[in-house]
Coordinates of C-alpha atoms and ligand atoms in Angstrom, one line a residue:
X1 CA 110.5 162.6 -91.7
X2 CA 113.8 161.5 -93.4
X3 CA 116.5 164.1 -93.6
X4 CA 119.9 163.6 -95.3
X5 CA 122.2 165.7 -93.2
X6 CA 125.6 165.3 -95.0
X7 CA 126.8 165.2 -98.5
X8 CA 129.9 163.1 -97.7
X9 CA 130.0 160.0 -100.0
X10 CA 127.9 157.5 -98.1
X11 CA 127.2 158.8 -94.6
X12 CA 123.5 159.4 -94.1
X13 CA 121.7 160.5 -91.0
X14 CA 118.0 159.6 -90.6
X15 CA 115.6 160.8 -88.0
X16 CA 113.0 158.6 -86.3
X17 CA 111.6 158.2 -82.9
X18 CA 113.9 156.9 -80.2
X19 CA 111.9 154.5 -78.1
X20 CA 114.7 152.9 -76.0
X21 CA 117.8 154.9 -75.0
X22 CA 121.5 154.5 -75.5
X23 CA 123.9 154.1 -78.4
X24 CA 124.4 151.0 -80.5
X25 CA 127.2 150.6 -83.0
X26 CA 127.2 147.5 -85.2
X27 CA 126.6 146.0 -88.6
X28 CA 123.1 146.0 -90.2
X29 CA 121.2 142.8 -90.7
X30 CA 118.2 143.6 -92.8
X31 CA 115.1 141.5 -92.3
X32 CA 112.1 141.5 -94.6
X33 CA 109.1 140.0 -93.0
X34 CA 106.4 138.0 -94.7
X35 CA 103.8 138.1 -92.0
X36 CA 103.2 134.9 -90.2
X37 CA 106.5 134.9 -88.5
X38 CA 108.5 134.0 -91.6
X39 CA 111.5 136.2 -92.2
X40 CA 113.7 136.6 -95.2
X41 CA 117.5 136.6 -94.6
X42 CA 120.0 137.1 -97.3
X43 CA 122.7 134.5 -97.0
X44 CA 126.4 135.0 -97.5
X45 CA 128.1 132.6 -100.0
X46 CA 129.6 130.5 -97.1
X47 CA 126.3 130.1 -95.4
X48 CA 124.5 128.3 -98.2
X49 CA 125.7 124.8 -97.5
X50 CA 124.6 125.0 -93.9
X51 CA 121.2 126.2 -95.0
X52 CA 120.9 123.3 -97.4
X53 CA 121.8 121.0 -94.6
X54 CA 119.1 122.7 -92.3
X55 CA 116.5 122.1 -95.0
X56 CA 117.5 118.5 -95.5
X57 CA 117.2 117.9 -91.7
X58 CA 113.8 119.7 -91.6
X59 CA 112.5 117.6 -94.5
X60 CA 113.4 114.4 -92.6
X61 CA 111.8 115.5 -89.4
X62 CA 108.7 116.9 -91.2
X63 CA 108.2 113.5 -92.8
X64 CA 108.6 111.8 -89.4
X65 CA 106.0 114.2 -87.9
X66 CA 103.6 113.6 -90.8
X67 CA 103.9 109.8 -90.4
X68 CA 103.3 110.1 -86.7
X69 CA 100.2 112.2 -87.3
X70 CA 99.1 109.7 -90.0
X71 CA 99.4 106.7 -87.6
X72 CA 97.5 108.6 -84.9
X73 CA 94.8 109.6 -87.3
X74 CA 94.5 106.0 -88.6
X75 CA 93.9 104.9 -85.1
X76 CA 91.4 107.5 -84.2
X77 CA 89.3 108.2 -87.3
X78 CA 90.2 105.4 -89.8
X79 CA 92.3 105.0 -92.8
X80 CA 90.5 107.3 -95.3
X81 CA 91.6 110.5 -93.7
X82 CA 95.0 109.0 -93.0
X83 CA 95.3 108.5 -96.7
X84 CA 95.4 112.3 -97.1
X85 CA 98.4 112.5 -94.9
X86 CA 100.0 109.7 -96.9
X87 CA 99.7 111.9 -100.0
X88 CA 101.2 114.8 -98.1
X89 CA 104.1 112.7 -96.9
X90 CA 104.7 111.6 -100.5
X91 CA 104.8 115.1 -101.7
X92 CA 107.2 116.0 -99.0
X93 CA 109.5 113.2 -100.1
X94 CA 109.1 114.0 -103.7
X95 CA 112.5 114.8 -105.2
X96 CA 111.4 117.5 -107.6
X97 CA 109.5 119.4 -104.8
X98 CA 112.5 119.3 -102.5
X99 CA 114.7 120.2 -105.5
X100 CA 112.8 123.4 -106.3
X101 CA 113.3 124.6 -102.7
X102 CA 117.0 123.8 -102.6
X103 CA 117.4 125.5 -106.0
X104 CA 115.8 128.6 -104.6
X105 CA 118.0 128.6 -101.4
X106 CA 121.1 128.3 -103.6
X107 CA 120.0 130.5 -106.5
X108 CA 118.6 133.4 -104.5
X109 CA 120.8 132.9 -101.4
X110 CA 117.9 133.0 -99.0
X111 CA 117.1 131.1 -95.8
X112 CA 115.2 127.9 -96.0
X113 CA 112.0 129.2 -94.4
X114 CA 111.7 131.9 -97.0
X115 CA 112.3 129.4 -99.8
X116 CA 109.7 127.1 -98.5
X117 CA 107.1 129.8 -98.1
X118 CA 107.7 131.3 -101.6
X119 CA 107.8 127.9 -103.3
X120 CA 104.6 126.8 -101.6
X121 CA 102.9 130.1 -102.6
X122 CA 103.9 129.8 -106.2
X123 CA 103.1 126.1 -106.7
X124 CA 99.9 126.7 -104.7
X125 CA 98.8 129.4 -107.2
X126 CA 99.4 127.1 -110.1
X127 CA 97.4 124.2 -108.5
X128 CA 94.6 126.6 -107.7
X129 CA 94.2 127.5 -111.4
X130 CA 94.3 123.8 -112.5
X131 CA 91.4 122.4 -114.5
X132 CA 91.4 119.1 -112.7
X133 CA 89.7 119.0 -109.3
X134 CA 92.3 116.4 -108.2
X135 CA 95.1 119.0 -108.8
X136 CA 93.2 121.7 -107.1
X137 CA 92.9 119.6 -104.0
X138 CA 96.6 119.0 -104.0
X139 CA 96.9 122.7 -103.4
X140 CA 95.6 122.2 -99.9
X141 CA 98.1 119.4 -99.4
X142 CA 100.8 121.7 -100.4
X143 CA 99.8 124.3 -97.8
X144 CA 99.8 121.7 -95.1
X145 CA 103.2 120.4 -96.2
X146 CA 104.5 123.9 -96.1
X147 CA 103.4 124.3 -92.5
X148 CA 105.0 121.0 -91.5
X149 CA 108.3 122.1 -93.1
X150 CA 108.2 125.5 -91.5
X151 CA 107.6 124.2 -88.0
X152 CA 110.3 121.6 -88.5
X153 CA 112.7 124.3 -89.6
X154 CA 112.0 126.3 -86.6
X155 CA 112.9 123.2 -84.5
X156 CA 116.2 122.8 -86.5
X157 CA 117.3 126.1 -85.0
X158 CA 116.7 129.5 -86.5
X159 CA 119.1 131.1 -88.8
X160 CA 121.8 131.9 -86.4
X161 CA 122.5 135.6 -86.0
X162 CA 125.4 134.6 -83.7
X163 CA 127.2 133.2 -86.7
X164 CA 127.7 136.8 -87.8
X165 CA 130.8 138.2 -86.3
X166 CA 130.5 141.2 -84.0
X167 CA 127.6 143.3 -83.0
X168 CA 124.4 143.4 -85.1
X169 CA 121.8 146.0 -85.5
X170 CA 118.5 144.6 -86.7
X171 CA 116.9 146.6 -89.5
X172 CA 113.3 145.6 -90.2
X173 CA 109.9 146.9 -91.1
X174 CA 108.3 145.7 -87.9
X175 CA 109.0 143.2 -85.2
X176 CA 106.6 140.8 -83.4
X177 CA 107.1 140.5 -79.7
X178 CA 108.5 137.0 -80.2
X179 CA 111.1 138.3 -82.8
X180 CA 112.1 140.9 -80.4
X181 CA 112.6 138.3 -77.7
X182 CA 114.6 136.0 -79.9
X183 CA 116.9 138.7 -81.4
X184 CA 117.4 140.4 -78.1
X185 CA 119.1 137.3 -76.8
X186 CA 121.5 137.0 -79.7
X187 CA 124.4 139.3 -80.5
X188 CA 122.1 142.1 -81.3
X189 CA 122.9 145.5 -79.9
X190 CA 120.1 147.6 -81.3
X191 CA 117.0 147.9 -83.5
X192 CA 116.1 150.3 -86.4
X193 CA 112.5 149.8 -87.5
X194 CA 110.3 151.3 -90.1
X195 CA 107.1 150.7 -88.1
X196 CA 106.1 150.4 -84.5
X197 CA 105.2 152.7 -81.7
X198 CA 106.5 153.9 -78.3
X199 CA 104.2 151.5 -76.5
X200 CA 104.2 148.6 -78.9
X201 CA 105.2 145.3 -77.2
X202 CA 108.3 144.7 -79.2
X203 CA 109.4 148.2 -78.0
X204 CA 108.6 147.3 -74.4
X205 CA 110.7 144.1 -74.6
X206 CA 113.8 145.8 -76.0
X207 CA 113.4 148.7 -73.5
X208 CA 113.2 146.1 -70.7
X209 CA 116.4 144.6 -72.0
X210 CA 118.0 148.0 -72.4
X211 CA 118.7 147.8 -76.1
X212 CA 118.6 151.0 -78.1
X213 CA 115.8 151.1 -80.6
X214 CA 114.4 153.6 -83.1
X215 CA 111.0 153.3 -84.8
X216 CA 109.4 155.3 -87.6
X217 CA 112.4 155.1 -90.0
X218 CA 110.4 155.0 -93.2
X219 CA 112.4 153.6 -96.1
X220 CA 115.5 152.7 -94.2
X221 CA 115.5 149.1 -95.7
X222 CA 116.0 150.6 -99.1
X223 CA 119.1 152.5 -98.0
X224 CA 121.0 149.6 -96.5
X225 CA 122.4 146.3 -97.4
X226 CA 123.4 143.6 -95.0
X227 CA 126.6 144.2 -93.0
X228 CA 126.6 147.9 -93.6
X229 CA 128.1 149.7 -90.6
X230 CA 125.7 151.9 -88.7
X231 CA 125.1 153.7 -85.4
X232 CA 121.8 154.2 -83.7
X233 CA 121.2 156.8 -81.0
X234 CA 118.1 155.8 -79.1
X235 CA 118.0 158.9 -77.0
X236 CA 118.0 161.3 -79.9
X237 CA 116.2 159.1 -82.3
X238 CA 119.0 159.3 -84.8
X239 CA 120.5 156.7 -87.2
X240 CA 123.8 157.1 -89.0
X241 CA 124.5 154.9 -91.9
X242 CA 128.1 154.4 -93.0
X243 CA 129.5 156.7 -90.3
X244 CA 132.8 158.4 -90.9
X245 CA 135.6 157.7 -88.4
X246 CA 135.2 161.0 -86.6
X247 CA 131.5 160.5 -86.3
X248 CA 132.0 157.0 -84.9
X249 CA 134.5 158.4 -82.3
X250 CA 132.0 161.0 -81.3
X251 CA 129.3 158.4 -80.7
X252 CA 131.7 156.2 -78.8
X253 CA 132.4 159.1 -76.5
X254 CA 128.7 159.7 -76.1
X255 CA 128.1 156.1 -75.2
X256 CA 130.7 156.3 -72.4
X257 CA 129.0 159.4 -71.0
X258 CA 125.6 157.8 -71.1
X259 CA 127.0 154.8 -69.2
X260 CA 128.5 157.2 -66.6
X261 CA 125.2 158.9 -66.3
X262 CA 123.4 155.6 -65.7
X263 CA 126.0 154.5 -63.1
X264 CA 125.4 157.8 -61.3
X265 CA 121.6 157.2 -61.4
X266 CA 122.1 153.8 -59.9
X267 CA 123.5 155.6 -56.9
X268 CA 120.0 156.9 -56.1
X269 CA 118.9 153.3 -55.4
X270 CA 118.5 153.8 -51.7
X271 CA 117.2 157.4 -51.8
X272 CA 113.4 157.4 -51.1
X273 CA 111.0 158.8 -53.7
X274 CA 109.6 161.4 -51.3
X275 CA 108.3 164.8 -52.2
X276 CA 109.7 168.0 -50.6
X277 CA 106.6 168.0 -48.3
X278 CA 107.1 164.4 -47.3
X279 CA 104.6 162.4 -49.4
X280 CA 106.1 159.0 -50.3
X281 CA 105.6 157.8 -53.9
X282 CA 106.1 154.1 -54.5
X283 CA 108.1 153.4 -57.7
X284 CA 107.8 149.8 -58.9
X285 CA 109.1 147.9 -61.9
X286 CA 107.4 146.5 -65.0
X287 CA 109.0 143.2 -66.0
X288 CA 108.5 140.9 -68.9
X289 CA 111.4 138.5 -68.5
X290 CA 113.2 136.9 -65.5
X291 CA 116.5 138.4 -66.5
X292 CA 115.1 141.9 -66.0
X293 CA 114.8 141.3 -62.2
X294 CA 118.5 142.4 -61.9
X295 CA 117.7 145.9 -63.2
X296 CA 114.7 146.2 -60.9
X297 CA 117.1 145.7 -58.0
X298 CA 119.9 147.8 -59.6
X299 CA 117.6 150.8 -59.9
X300 CA 115.9 150.4 -56.6
X301 CA 112.3 149.3 -57.5
X302 CA 109.9 149.2 -54.5
X303 CA 108.5 145.9 -56.0
X304 CA 107.1 144.7 -59.2
X305 CA 103.9 146.5 -60.2
X306 CA 103.4 144.5 -63.4
X307 CA 104.9 141.2 -64.5
X308 CA 103.7 140.6 -68.1
X309 CA 103.5 136.8 -67.9
X310 CA 102.5 136.4 -71.5
X311 CA 106.1 136.7 -72.6
X312 CA 106.7 133.5 -70.8
X313 CA 104.2 131.9 -73.1
X314 CA 105.8 133.5 -76.1
X315 CA 109.2 132.4 -74.9
X316 CA 108.1 128.7 -74.6
X317 CA 105.9 128.7 -77.7
X318 CA 104.9 126.4 -79.4
X319 CA 104.8 124.6 -76.0
X320 CA 102.5 125.9 -73.3
X321 CA 104.4 126.4 -70.1
X322 CA 103.7 123.8 -67.5
X323 CA 102.4 124.5 -64.0
X324 CA 105.8 123.6 -62.6
X325 CA 107.6 126.1 -65.0
X326 CA 105.2 128.8 -64.0
X327 CA 105.7 128.0 -60.3
X328 CA 109.5 128.1 -60.7
X329 CA 109.3 131.5 -62.5
X330 CA 107.1 133.1 -59.9
X331 CA 109.1 131.8 -57.0
X332 CA 112.3 133.2 -58.5
X333 CA 110.8 136.6 -59.0
X334 CA 109.3 136.6 -55.5
X335 CA 112.5 135.5 -53.9
X336 CA 114.7 138.0 -55.7
X337 CA 112.3 140.9 -54.8
X338 CA 111.4 139.7 -51.2
X339 CA 110.0 141.2 -49.0
X340 CA 108.7 143.7 -51.7
X341 CA 105.4 143.0 -53.4
X342 CA 105.2 141.4 -56.9
X343 CA 102.1 141.6 -59.1
X344 CA 101.9 138.9 -61.7
X345 CA 99.5 139.6 -64.5
X346 CA 97.7 136.5 -65.9
X347 CA 98.6 136.0 -69.5
X348 CA 97.5 138.8 -71.8
X349 CA 97.7 137.0 -75.1
X350 CA 95.7 137.8 -78.2
X351 CA 95.6 141.1 -80.0
X352 CA 99.1 141.5 -81.4
X353 CA 100.7 139.3 -78.8
X354 CA 99.6 136.2 -80.5
X355 CA 101.6 133.0 -80.1
X356 CA 100.3 131.5 -83.3
X357 CA 100.8 127.9 -82.1
X358 CA 98.6 128.5 -79.1
X359 CA 95.8 130.2 -80.9
X360 CA 95.3 129.4 -84.5
X361 CA 92.8 131.3 -86.6
X362 CA 92.5 134.9 -87.7
X363 CA 90.4 137.8 -86.4
X364 CA 89.5 140.8 -88.4
X365 CA 90.1 143.2 -85.4
X366 CA 92.3 141.2 -83.0
X367 CA 92.8 144.2 -80.7
X368 CA 89.1 144.2 -80.2
X369 CA 88.9 140.4 -80.2
X370 CA 89.7 137.5 -78.0
X371 CA 92.4 139.1 -75.9
X372 CA 93.4 139.2 -72.3
X373 CA 90.8 137.9 -69.9
X374 CA 88.4 137.1 -72.8
X375 CA 90.9 134.6 -74.2
X376 CA 91.5 132.9 -70.8
X377 CA 87.8 132.6 -70.2
X378 CA 87.3 131.1 -73.6
X379 CA 90.2 128.7 -72.9
X380 CA 90.5 128.2 -69.2
X381 CA 92.8 125.2 -69.9
X382 CA 95.6 127.6 -70.8
X383 CA 95.0 129.7 -67.6
X384 CA 94.5 126.9 -65.1
X385 CA 98.2 125.8 -64.8
X386 CA 99.2 129.4 -64.3
X387 CA 96.6 130.0 -61.6
X388 CA 97.6 126.8 -59.8
X389 CA 101.2 128.0 -59.9
X390 CA 100.2 131.4 -58.5
X391 CA 98.3 130.0 -55.6
X392 CA 101.2 127.7 -54.7
X393 CA 103.9 130.3 -55.1
X394 CA 102.0 132.8 -53.0
X395 CA 103.3 130.9 -49.9
X396 CA 106.8 132.1 -50.8
X397 CA 106.4 135.9 -50.9
X398 CA 104.2 138.9 -51.3
X399 CA 102.2 138.0 -54.4
X400 CA 99.3 139.8 -56.1
X401 CA 97.6 138.7 -59.3
X402 CA 96.0 140.9 -61.8
X403 CA 93.7 140.3 -64.8
X404 CA 94.2 142.2 -68.1
X405 CA 91.6 143.8 -70.4
X406 CA 88.7 143.7 -68.0
X407 CA 85.6 145.5 -69.2
X408 CA 82.9 144.4 -66.8
X409 CA 82.2 143.2 -63.3
X410 CA 80.9 139.9 -64.6
X411 CA 84.4 139.0 -65.8
X412 CA 85.7 139.4 -62.3
X413 CA 82.9 137.2 -60.9
X414 CA 83.8 134.6 -63.5
X415 CA 87.4 134.9 -62.7
X416 CA 86.8 134.4 -59.0
X417 CA 84.7 131.3 -59.8
X418 CA 87.7 129.9 -61.7
X419 CA 90.0 130.7 -58.8
X420 CA 87.7 129.0 -56.3
X421 CA 87.8 125.9 -58.4
X422 CA 91.6 125.9 -58.6
X423 CA 91.9 126.5 -54.8
X424 CA 89.4 123.6 -54.1
X425 CA 91.5 121.4 -56.4
X426 CA 94.7 122.2 -54.6
X427 CA 93.0 121.7 -51.2
X428 CA 91.6 118.3 -52.2
X429 CA 95.1 117.3 -53.5
X430 CA 96.7 118.4 -50.3
X431 CA 99.1 120.7 -52.2
X432 CA 100.6 123.6 -50.2
X433 CA 99.1 126.9 -51.3
X434 CA 97.7 130.2 -50.2
X435 CA 94.0 130.9 -50.9
X436 CA 93.9 134.6 -50.1
X437 CA 96.1 135.9 -52.9
X438 CA 95.4 139.6 -53.5
X439 CA 93.4 140.1 -56.7
X440 CA 93.5 143.1 -59.0
X441 CA 92.6 144.2 -62.4
X442 CA 94.0 146.4 -65.1
X443 CA 92.0 149.5 -66.0
X444 CA 92.9 149.8 -69.7
X445 CA 89.6 150.0 -71.4
X446 CA 87.4 153.1 -71.1
X447 CA 84.5 150.9 -70.0
X448 CA 86.6 149.7 -67.0
X449 CA 87.6 153.3 -66.2
X450 CA 83.9 154.3 -66.1
X451 CA 83.0 151.5 -63.7
X452 CA 86.2 151.8 -61.7
X453 CA 84.0 152.4 -58.5
X454 CA 82.3 149.0 -58.9
X455 CA 85.6 147.3 -59.7
X456 CA 87.2 148.9 -56.6
X457 CA 84.4 147.6 -54.4
X458 CA 85.3 144.0 -55.5
X459 CA 89.0 144.0 -55.8
X460 CA 92.2 144.5 -53.7
X461 CA 93.9 146.7 -56.2
X462 CA 93.6 148.3 -59.6
X463 CA 96.3 149.4 -62.0
X464 CA 95.8 151.9 -64.8
X465 CA 97.2 150.6 -68.1
X466 CA 97.5 153.8 -70.1
X467 CA 99.1 152.1 -73.1
X468 CA 95.8 150.4 -74.0
X469 CA 93.6 153.0 -72.3
X470 CA 94.9 155.7 -74.7
X471 CA 94.6 153.3 -77.7
X472 CA 91.0 152.5 -76.9
X473 CA 89.9 156.0 -75.7
X474 CA 91.4 157.8 -78.7
X475 CA 90.8 155.1 -81.3
X476 CA 94.5 155.1 -82.2
X477 CA 96.4 151.9 -82.8
X478 CA 99.4 151.9 -80.4
X479 CA 101.5 150.1 -83.1
X480 CA 100.6 152.1 -86.1
X481 CA 103.3 154.7 -87.0
X482 CA 100.9 156.5 -89.4
X483 CA 98.8 157.6 -86.5
X484 CA 101.6 157.9 -84.0
X485 CA 101.1 161.7 -83.6
X486 CA 97.5 161.1 -82.6
X487 CA 98.6 158.8 -79.7
X488 CA 98.6 161.6 -77.1
X489 CA 99.0 160.8 -73.4
X490 CA 98.2 164.5 -72.7
X491 CA 94.9 164.5 -74.6
X492 CA 92.3 166.1 -72.4
X493 CA 90.1 163.0 -72.7
X494 CA 92.8 160.9 -71.2
X495 CA 93.4 163.3 -68.4
X496 CA 89.7 163.3 -67.6
X497 CA 89.5 159.6 -67.6
X498 CA 92.4 159.5 -65.1
X499 CA 90.8 162.1 -62.9
X500 CA 87.6 160.2 -62.9
X501 CA 89.3 156.9 -62.0
X502 CA 91.2 158.4 -59.1
X503 CA 88.0 160.1 -57.8
X504 CA 85.9 156.9 -58.1
X505 CA 88.4 154.6 -56.4
X506 CA 89.2 157.0 -53.5
X507 CA 88.0 155.7 -50.1
X508 CA 87.0 152.3 -51.4
X509 CA 89.9 150.5 -49.7
X510 CA 91.3 149.5 -53.0
X511 CA 94.9 150.3 -53.9
X512 CA 95.3 152.3 -57.2
X513 CA 98.5 152.4 -59.3
X514 CA 99.5 153.2 -62.9
X515 CA 101.6 150.8 -64.9
X516 CA 101.3 152.1 -68.5
X517 CA 104.3 153.9 -70.1
X518 CA 102.8 157.2 -69.0
X519 CA 103.9 156.4 -65.5
X520 CA 107.5 156.8 -66.7
X521 CA 107.0 160.1 -68.5
X522 CA 108.7 162.8 -66.3
X523 CA 106.8 165.5 -68.0
X524 CA 103.6 164.1 -66.5
X525 CA 104.9 163.2 -63.0
X526 CA 103.6 166.5 -61.5
X527 CA 100.2 165.9 -62.9
X528 CA 100.0 162.2 -61.8
X529 CA 101.4 162.8 -58.3
X530 CA 99.2 165.9 -57.9
X531 CA 96.1 163.9 -58.9
X532 CA 96.9 161.4 -56.1
X533 CA 98.6 158.6 -58.0
X534 CA 101.3 157.7 -55.6
X535 CA 102.1 154.2 -56.9
X536 CA 103.8 154.2 -60.3
X537 CA 105.1 151.2 -62.1
X538 CA 107.6 151.5 -65.1
X539 CA 110.6 150.0 -66.8
X540 CA 113.4 149.8 -64.2
X541 CA 115.7 152.3 -65.9
X542 CA 113.1 155.0 -65.7
X543 CA 112.8 154.7 -61.9
X544 CA 115.8 157.0 -61.0
X545 CA 114.6 159.7 -63.4
X546 CA 111.0 159.7 -62.0
X547 CA 112.4 159.6 -58.5
X548 CA 114.5 162.7 -59.1
X549 CA 111.4 164.4 -60.5
X550 CA 109.3 163.4 -57.5
X551 CA 111.9 164.7 -55.1
X552 CA 111.6 168.1 -56.6
X553 CA 107.9 168.4 -56.2
X554 CA 105.7 169.7 -53.4
X555 CA 102.3 168.0 -53.4
X556 CA 100.6 170.9 -51.6
X557 CA 101.5 173.1 -54.6
X558 CA 100.5 170.6 -57.3
X559 CA 96.7 171.3 -57.0
X560 CA 97.0 174.4 -59.3
X561 CA 99.0 172.5 -61.9
X562 CA 96.4 169.7 -62.0
X563 CA 93.5 172.1 -62.2
X564 CA 95.2 174.1 -65.0
X565 CA 95.9 170.9 -67.0
X566 CA 92.3 169.7 -66.6
X567 CA 90.9 172.9 -68.0
X568 CA 93.1 172.8 -71.2
X569 CA 91.3 171.9 -74.4
X570 CA 94.2 170.5 -76.3
X571 CA 97.1 168.0 -75.7
X572 CA 99.6 170.6 -76.7
X573 CA 98.1 173.1 -74.2
X574 CA 98.5 170.5 -71.4
X575 CA 102.1 169.9 -72.4
X576 CA 102.9 173.6 -72.4
X577 CA 101.1 174.1 -69.1
X578 CA 103.2 171.3 -67.5
X579 CA 106.5 172.6 -69.1
X580 CA 105.9 176.1 -67.9
X581 CA 105.0 175.1 -64.3
X582 CA 107.6 172.3 -64.0
X583 CA 110.4 172.6 -66.6
X584 CA 112.2 169.4 -67.4
X585 CA 115.8 169.0 -66.4
X586 CA 118.1 168.6 -69.4
X587 CA 119.6 165.2 -70.0
X588 CA 123.3 165.6 -70.5
X589 CA 125.6 163.2 -72.3
Ligands
PEP601 C1 98.9 148.9 -70.7 O1 98.1 148.6 -71.5 O2 99.1 150.1 -70.3 C2 99.7 147.9 -70.1 C3 100.5 148.2 -69.0 O3 99.7 146.6 -70.6 P1 100.4 146.2 -71.9 O4 101.3 147.3 -72.3 O5 101.1 144.9 -71.7 O6 99.3 146.1 -72.9
MG602 MG1 97.6 146.6 -71.9

């Protein structure tokens, strides 16, 4: 996919997939990831001493943590096991062990986390090969000591991107949602990634925060070194490395025009999303973070159709948010949206959105594993404080709650049982709450789509999550760039599932909406509205564009388009049918 567009000394243009719009101009910070959340940063000469100091502090606090655990263990299970921790504390304090790590930080100019990880790996391999059983067992101690050090380092404050002057573009292979969240709040203006997809969660976060991002830039890490100047154009999916002065000037001009276009879109805030023949379409916002509420208001959302509450857990990790913190969050969202409705989704952790500290252990197929409602049923103690907060906050606004990854009616029954328990608890404690909170479920697994009629009979609302529905229906990992071209929202199988859901839910007194990224795709608006989906939830910035599209449609005439799409045998034919019947307006900037 890479193309080198100019022969000028060092300027190189790469093409990827733009997943979040706008222009970012900054200096590259290249991040190599080692899985498990440990990233490798190359340090500048002047950063080394600070890094040594960070490591020294982490060593002290890791020893303190270990001693605390040792005392606790001594009390609970006796001194034998506590002796193991004693050996680990001694290893941690051992001068030559610490010396190897600091030598690595200094010698290779890398961050302390990386030095710890690599040192533990290397020593661990040597221990594992040792003849003596005693030494082989020390290998386990080493792994544990490494974990203590890493978590202490994370407490000592991450390598500070803000120490780098000016705007930063993160260049990495892939980002976890928690990385995206952390970086997005520093002086980062954009992301250029080798892997990732249009609907991966890191993408959703940066889109929500309106930071330009491009994925699918295979090999970009090899073409760059830290602090190289670069431009990314999220709208066109273009990256320019070492831009020439005239190229930079052109991009600056484009950035201004994009801002002007956005400001003009904002003007449509008060215009209703009504078709030519008077059918009102509700356009709601998808939110992940509290700071995104401002954009929901700025772009005229009719409410919040999906609040992905799991990001609150990722934000607070390794702590689990308390009931009070959940309560404050929901009340703030409700009050800033009032009187419009807000749908909070119960945490959808697991799969790729794994806060390691909450859920240790590996799964071979996490996306088919303990995720969404399955996880909260296996660990109701994680969900309970959130549910208590929802029932309490419901007195303060128009709240609905929605469960993710439902596959069967039994899950809903079980969930209601849990809710009844929570409500009974609040009642007996005399805590102010509202028991009749509207309850809904995501339809994001083909199984749920095929029993949508049964779900509709039991629930107040349903919302189609196409990001996962497409992934599971087409067996295409939504995060895997190698199969990105197979991730096709217009695949006839997807359209048939949507049609079936709409038909089966109709007349059941259950509200139906769509909150996957498909809801924001203006190519598909005529199909969705024509099908009868008149409640669409999307990232706030997409609302004006979808609204403009809706205002140009006439529902009475959409029946033919829908029928034509449903008879197509390929995704491409569906796209062409839609493009021919409802050409897309050109985006100018
Ligand atoms: C979906 O799957 O479409 C959805 C909205 O949920 P998420 O993107 O958080 O998985
Ligand atoms: Mg989903």
